[in-house]
């Protein structure tokens, strides 16, 4: 049995969490599921071992807290403003074991390392309940509740089985009309500091274990619909066809070309074709589009080009093109104060002679929501081959060891600045 707070303990706990999955052959843990409840129970025990008192909030987020003097303290009770460390406990389907979970477990390990250290602020650890948006299609539900940004319009959103968010809340034992209780008061927060795997290839290419994050890109998401005409696959000559899938296919390749030229990221992740029969020309194609960019302006300009391309292709092929925006988030700047603390932590924990690397994050994180109520900062860890949202996600224990030192040193740097 590994000792709490060590690198082995961190690696072992990430392994443990794979047991709480909806599928025996793959990791999938979505918001308000039985696996979510089981993961909260497991993580709560580790928080208690690390000297934190715990509480699950009105949106299913799990919190641990100690007072400035190190005494365990019930989250939600009055006390000193807190520095919050953490990440999320939910996953995408067929997930890796580090996206989110590593950040929660590292935060608990840091809290354990500092359990006898008096700080000028309270220390909290959070396991956010929903960052990925896998179940209800809306990302950051947990951190939106914690940052007071819950939107009443979300209640009727349903999962793939038709279960609404409201029903899922009740089934989980949460009261929908109490969700506002999860909102944190900015006056009670010193900042939110998250450790996360990079989910990209830069650190590996630079031969570095860690980076601090400068900003988190905001995504825009759309459903694109191409409507043509379903007709007989044998009886309809090409000149008479209005094939929705062929038009959609042209659009998909055009989206990639435009995104590369714009230096942004664009992904068509889902494609549904109707009526979906081998001998029927597709009459309708529905695509999802996820757009990200280093700047919101660059990303928005790309969208205008994609929308124009959709209209042009539709004109050329005699089909109709429509779009609905399903998600829009602005990019989030990490605070200079927290980024400086993370950079100091990296410098202290590593032997590199050069300044720590700062990276922008094309992946979304809970800090995007938490920035509404407090300063946010992030520490990135190298992951093998940059792969994430895949079971092959991998971090080297040696990098986790350095990250533990850097994360702890970053908290101490913030403590020194605050005292
Ligand atoms: C979350 O992982 C996202 O960036 O979509
Ligand atoms: Mn993710
Ligand atoms: Mn994540």
mmCIF file of N, CA and C in Angstrom, residues 307-369:
data_model
loop_
_atom_site.group_PDB
_atom_site.id
_atom_site.type_symbol
_atom_site.label_atom_id
_atom_site.label_comp_id
_atom_site.label_asym_id
_atom_site.label_seq_id
_atom_site.Cartn_x
_atom_site.Cartn_y
_atom_site.Cartn_z
ATOM 1 N N UNK A 307 -19.217 29.168 -42.145
ATOM 2 C CA UNK A 307 -20.639 29.380 -42.467
ATOM 3 C C UNK A 307 -20.781 29.749 -43.951
ATOM 4 N N UNK A 308 -19.859 30.593 -44.463
ATOM 5 C CA UNK A 308 -19.920 30.973 -45.887
ATOM 6 C C UNK A 308 -19.671 29.750 -46.765
ATOM 7 N N UNK A 309 -18.720 28.903 -46.357
ATOM 8 C CA UNK A 309 -18.431 27.683 -47.130
ATOM 9 C C UNK A 309 -19.657 26.771 -47.153
ATOM 10 N N UNK A 310 -20.344 26.673 -46.008
ATOM 11 C CA UNK A 310 -21.561 25.850 -45.937
ATOM 12 C C UNK A 310 -22.606 26.354 -46.922
ATOM 13 N N UNK A 311 -22.777 27.673 -46.983
ATOM 14 C CA UNK A 311 -23.780 28.245 -47.901
ATOM 15 C C UNK A 311 -23.369 28.001 -49.359
ATOM 16 N N UNK A 312 -22.071 28.180 -49.655
ATOM 17 C CA UNK A 312 -21.592 27.998 -51.041
ATOM 18 C C UNK A 312 -21.774 26.552 -51.499
ATOM 19 N N UNK A 313 -21.394 25.614 -50.638
ATOM 20 C CA UNK A 313 -21.506 24.192 -50.996
ATOM 21 C C UNK A 313 -22.979 23.829 -51.182
ATOM 22 N N UNK A 314 -23.822 24.385 -50.312
ATOM 23 C CA UNK A 314 -25.261 24.102 -50.420
ATOM 24 C C UNK A 314 -25.797 24.611 -51.766
ATOM 25 N N UNK A 315 -25.392 25.820 -52.150
ATOM 26 C CA UNK A 315 -25.849 26.385 -53.435
ATOM 27 C C UNK A 315 -25.413 25.493 -54.593
ATOM 28 N N UNK A 316 -24.153 25.093 -54.536
ATOM 29 C CA UNK A 316 -23.565 24.300 -55.618
ATOM 30 C C UNK A 316 -24.254 22.945 -55.759
ATOM 31 N N UNK A 317 -24.671 22.363 -54.636
ATOM 32 C CA UNK A 317 -25.178 20.985 -54.665
ATOM 33 C C UNK A 317 -26.689 20.914 -54.485
ATOM 34 N N UNK A 318 -27.358 22.047 -54.472
ATOM 35 C CA UNK A 318 -28.820 22.052 -54.413
ATOM 36 C C UNK A 318 -29.380 21.519 -53.103
ATOM 37 N N UNK A 319 -28.664 21.744 -52.029
ATOM 38 C CA UNK A 319 -29.160 21.313 -50.707
ATOM 39 C C UNK A 319 -29.320 22.552 -49.830
ATOM 40 N N UNK A 320 -29.871 22.345 -48.640
ATOM 41 C CA UNK A 320 -30.002 23.471 -47.705
ATOM 42 C C UNK A 320 -29.008 23.313 -46.569
ATOM 43 N N UNK A 321 -28.511 24.450 -46.105
ATOM 44 C CA UNK A 321 -27.536 24.428 -45.017
ATOM 45 C C UNK A 321 -28.069 25.292 -43.879
ATOM 46 N N UNK A 322 -28.111 24.703 -42.669
ATOM 47 C CA UNK A 322 -28.550 25.467 -41.491
ATOM 48 C C UNK A 322 -27.587 25.193 -40.343
ATOM 49 N N UNK A 323 -27.564 26.105 -39.375
ATOM 50 C CA UNK A 323 -26.694 25.874 -38.220
ATOM 51 C C UNK A 323 -27.334 26.402 -36.949
ATOM 52 N N UNK A 324 -27.026 25.722 -35.842
ATOM 53 C CA UNK A 324 -27.475 26.164 -34.524
ATOM 54 C C UNK A 324 -26.257 26.171 -33.614
ATOM 55 N N UNK A 325 -26.077 27.237 -32.887
ATOM 56 C CA UNK A 325 -24.955 27.287 -31.939
ATOM 57 C C UNK A 325 -25.411 26.665 -30.622
ATOM 58 N N UNK A 326 -24.640 25.692 -30.111
ATOM 59 C CA UNK A 326 -25.043 24.995 -28.884
ATOM 60 C C UNK A 326 -24.194 25.394 -27.687
ATOM 61 N N UNK A 327 -23.062 26.035 -27.936
ATOM 62 C CA UNK A 327 -22.169 26.382 -26.818
ATOM 63 C C UNK A 327 -21.257 27.501 -27.268
ATOM 64 N N UNK A 328 -21.017 28.447 -26.383
ATOM 65 C CA UNK A 328 -20.084 29.536 -26.692
ATOM 66 C C UNK A 328 -19.417 29.958 -25.397
ATOM 67 N N UNK A 329 -18.097 29.889 -25.353
ATOM 68 C CA UNK A 329 -17.379 30.343 -24.155
ATOM 69 C C UNK A 329 -16.192 31.190 -24.595
ATOM 70 N N UNK A 330 -16.013 32.332 -23.964
ATOM 71 C CA UNK A 330 -14.847 33.150 -24.303
ATOM 72 C C UNK A 330 -13.581 32.519 -23.740
ATOM 73 N N UNK A 331 -12.446 32.895 -24.297
ATOM 74 C CA UNK A 331 -11.203 32.366 -23.731
ATOM 75 C C UNK A 331 -10.970 33.021 -22.369
ATOM 76 N N UNK A 332 -10.224 32.310 -21.537
ATOM 77 C CA UNK A 332 -10.001 32.748 -20.156
ATOM 78 C C UNK A 332 -8.519 32.977 -19.947
ATOM 79 N N UNK A 333 -8.176 34.139 -19.466
ATOM 80 C CA UNK A 333 -6.763 34.412 -19.160
ATOM 81 C C UNK A 333 -6.451 33.907 -17.756
ATOM 82 N N UNK A 334 -5.341 33.216 -17.599
ATOM 83 C CA UNK A 334 -4.897 32.852 -16.259
ATOM 84 C C UNK A 334 -4.328 34.101 -15.601
ATOM 85 N N UNK A 335 -4.499 34.200 -14.280
ATOM 86 C CA UNK A 335 -4.055 35.429 -13.609
ATOM 87 C C UNK A 335 -2.535 35.461 -13.532
ATOM 88 N N UNK A 336 -1.983 36.668 -13.643
ATOM 89 C CA UNK A 336 -0.518 36.829 -13.578
ATOM 90 C C UNK A 336 -0.015 36.341 -12.222
ATOM 91 N N UNK A 337 -0.782 36.605 -11.161
ATOM 92 C CA UNK A 337 -0.348 36.220 -9.797
ATOM 93 C C UNK A 337 -0.239 34.703 -9.676
ATOM 94 N N UNK A 338 -1.266 33.990 -10.132
ATOM 95 C CA UNK A 338 -1.207 32.531 -9.997
ATOM 96 C C UNK A 338 -0.205 31.918 -10.975
ATOM 97 N N UNK A 339 -0.118 32.477 -12.182
ATOM 98 C CA UNK A 339 0.842 31.947 -13.154
ATOM 99 C C UNK A 339 2.267 32.138 -12.653
ATOM 100 N N UNK A 340 2.514 33.283 -12.036
ATOM 101 C CA UNK A 340 3.855 33.537 -11.492
ATOM 102 C C UNK A 340 4.172 32.517 -10.393
ATOM 103 N N UNK A 341 3.168 32.223 -9.560
ATOM 104 C CA UNK A 341 3.391 31.244 -8.486
ATOM 105 C C UNK A 341 3.683 29.866 -9.079
ATOM 106 N N UNK A 342 2.957 29.494 -10.137
ATOM 107 C CA UNK A 342 3.197 28.191 -10.769
ATOM 108 C C UNK A 342 4.594 28.177 -11.393
ATOM 109 N N UNK A 343 4.965 29.282 -12.049
ATOM 110 C CA UNK A 343 6.303 29.359 -12.658
ATOM 111 C C UNK A 343 7.378 29.236 -11.579
ATOM 112 N N UNK A 344 7.171 29.905 -10.447
ATOM 113 C CA UNK A 344 8.128 29.793 -9.335
ATOM 114 C C UNK A 344 8.209 28.338 -8.867
ATOM 115 N N UNK A 345 7.049 27.701 -8.755
ATOM 116 C CA UNK A 345 7.023 26.292 -8.339
ATOM 117 C C UNK A 345 7.794 25.406 -9.300
ATOM 118 N N UNK A 346 7.614 25.651 -10.600
ATOM 119 C CA UNK A 346 8.318 24.840 -11.610
ATOM 120 C C UNK A 346 9.827 25.072 -11.490
ATOM 121 N N UNK A 347 10.221 26.322 -11.341
ATOM 122 C CA UNK A 347 11.654 26.636 -11.232
ATOM 123 C C UNK A 347 12.264 25.928 -10.016
ATOM 124 N N UNK A 348 11.537 25.948 -8.925
ATOM 125 C CA UNK A 348 12.080 25.318 -7.707
ATOM 126 C C UNK A 348 12.130 23.802 -7.815
ATOM 127 N N UNK A 349 11.193 23.228 -8.568
ATOM 128 C CA UNK A 349 11.090 21.764 -8.603
ATOM 129 C C UNK A 349 11.948 21.122 -9.687
ATOM 130 N N UNK A 350 12.394 21.918 -10.637
ATOM 131 C CA UNK A 350 13.150 21.340 -11.753
ATOM 132 C C UNK A 350 14.559 21.929 -11.799
ATOM 133 N N UNK A 351 15.398 21.274 -12.586
ATOM 134 C CA UNK A 351 16.784 21.725 -12.656
ATOM 135 C C UNK A 351 17.035 22.561 -13.911
ATOM 136 N N UNK A 352 15.965 22.788 -14.702
ATOM 137 C CA UNK A 352 16.146 23.494 -15.988
ATOM 138 C C UNK A 352 16.757 24.875 -15.764
ATOM 139 N N UNK A 353 17.636 25.261 -16.671
ATOM 140 C CA UNK A 353 18.271 26.576 -16.525
ATOM 141 C C UNK A 353 17.416 27.664 -17.175
ATOM 142 N N UNK A 354 16.571 27.256 -18.128
ATOM 143 C CA UNK A 354 15.758 28.274 -18.816
ATOM 144 C C UNK A 354 14.485 28.570 -18.010
ATOM 145 N N UNK A 355 13.832 29.687 -18.363
ATOM 146 C CA UNK A 355 12.579 30.058 -17.692
ATOM 147 C C UNK A 355 11.511 29.018 -17.985
ATOM 148 N N UNK A 356 10.577 28.805 -17.044
ATOM 149 C CA UNK A 356 9.487 27.853 -17.317
ATOM 150 C C UNK A 356 8.702 28.251 -18.560
ATOM 151 N N UNK A 357 8.180 27.245 -19.225
ATOM 152 C CA UNK A 357 7.422 27.461 -20.458
ATOM 153 C C UNK A 357 5.971 27.818 -20.107
ATOM 154 N N UNK A 358 5.428 28.810 -20.805
ATOM 155 C CA UNK A 358 4.012 29.140 -20.674
ATOM 156 C C UNK A 358 3.269 28.655 -21.912
ATOM 157 N N UNK A 359 2.150 27.973 -21.732
ATOM 158 C CA UNK A 359 1.386 27.437 -22.869
ATOM 159 C C UNK A 359 -0.057 27.922 -22.807
ATOM 160 N N UNK A 360 -0.676 28.135 -23.951
ATOM 161 C CA UNK A 360 -2.129 28.332 -23.955
ATOM 162 C C UNK A 360 -2.767 26.955 -24.057
ATOM 163 N N UNK A 361 -3.934 26.809 -23.506
ATOM 164 C CA UNK A 361 -4.596 25.508 -23.508
ATOM 165 C C UNK A 361 -5.731 25.470 -24.510
ATOM 166 N N UNK A 362 -5.585 24.675 -25.577
ATOM 167 C CA UNK A 362 -6.729 24.540 -26.492
ATOM 168 C C UNK A 362 -7.837 23.689 -25.878
ATOM 169 N N UNK A 363 -7.528 22.913 -24.850
ATOM 170 C CA UNK A 363 -8.555 22.104 -24.169
ATOM 171 C C UNK A 363 -9.249 22.955 -23.116
ATOM 172 N N UNK A 364 -10.497 22.638 -22.864
ATOM 173 C CA UNK A 364 -11.275 23.366 -21.856
ATOM 174 C C UNK A 364 -11.006 22.839 -20.462
ATOM 175 N N UNK A 365 -11.195 23.694 -19.467
ATOM 176 C CA UNK A 365 -10.943 23.311 -18.076
ATOM 177 C C UNK A 365 -11.904 24.048 -17.151
ATOM 178 N N UNK A 366 -12.037 23.524 -15.913
ATOM 179 C CA UNK A 366 -12.961 24.130 -14.955
ATOM 180 C C UNK A 366 -12.616 25.578 -14.625
ATOM 181 N N UNK A 367 -11.350 25.943 -14.806
ATOM 182 C CA UNK A 367 -10.940 27.323 -14.552
ATOM 183 C C UNK A 367 -11.722 28.323 -15.398
ATOM 184 N N UNK A 368 -12.231 27.870 -16.563
ATOM 185 C CA UNK A 368 -13.002 28.782 -17.418
ATOM 186 C C UNK A 368 -14.242 29.267 -16.680
ATOM 187 N N UNK A 369 -14.853 28.368 -15.911
ATOM 188 C CA UNK A 369 -16.036 28.771 -15.133
ATOM 189 C C UNK A 369 -15.605 29.481 -13.852
#
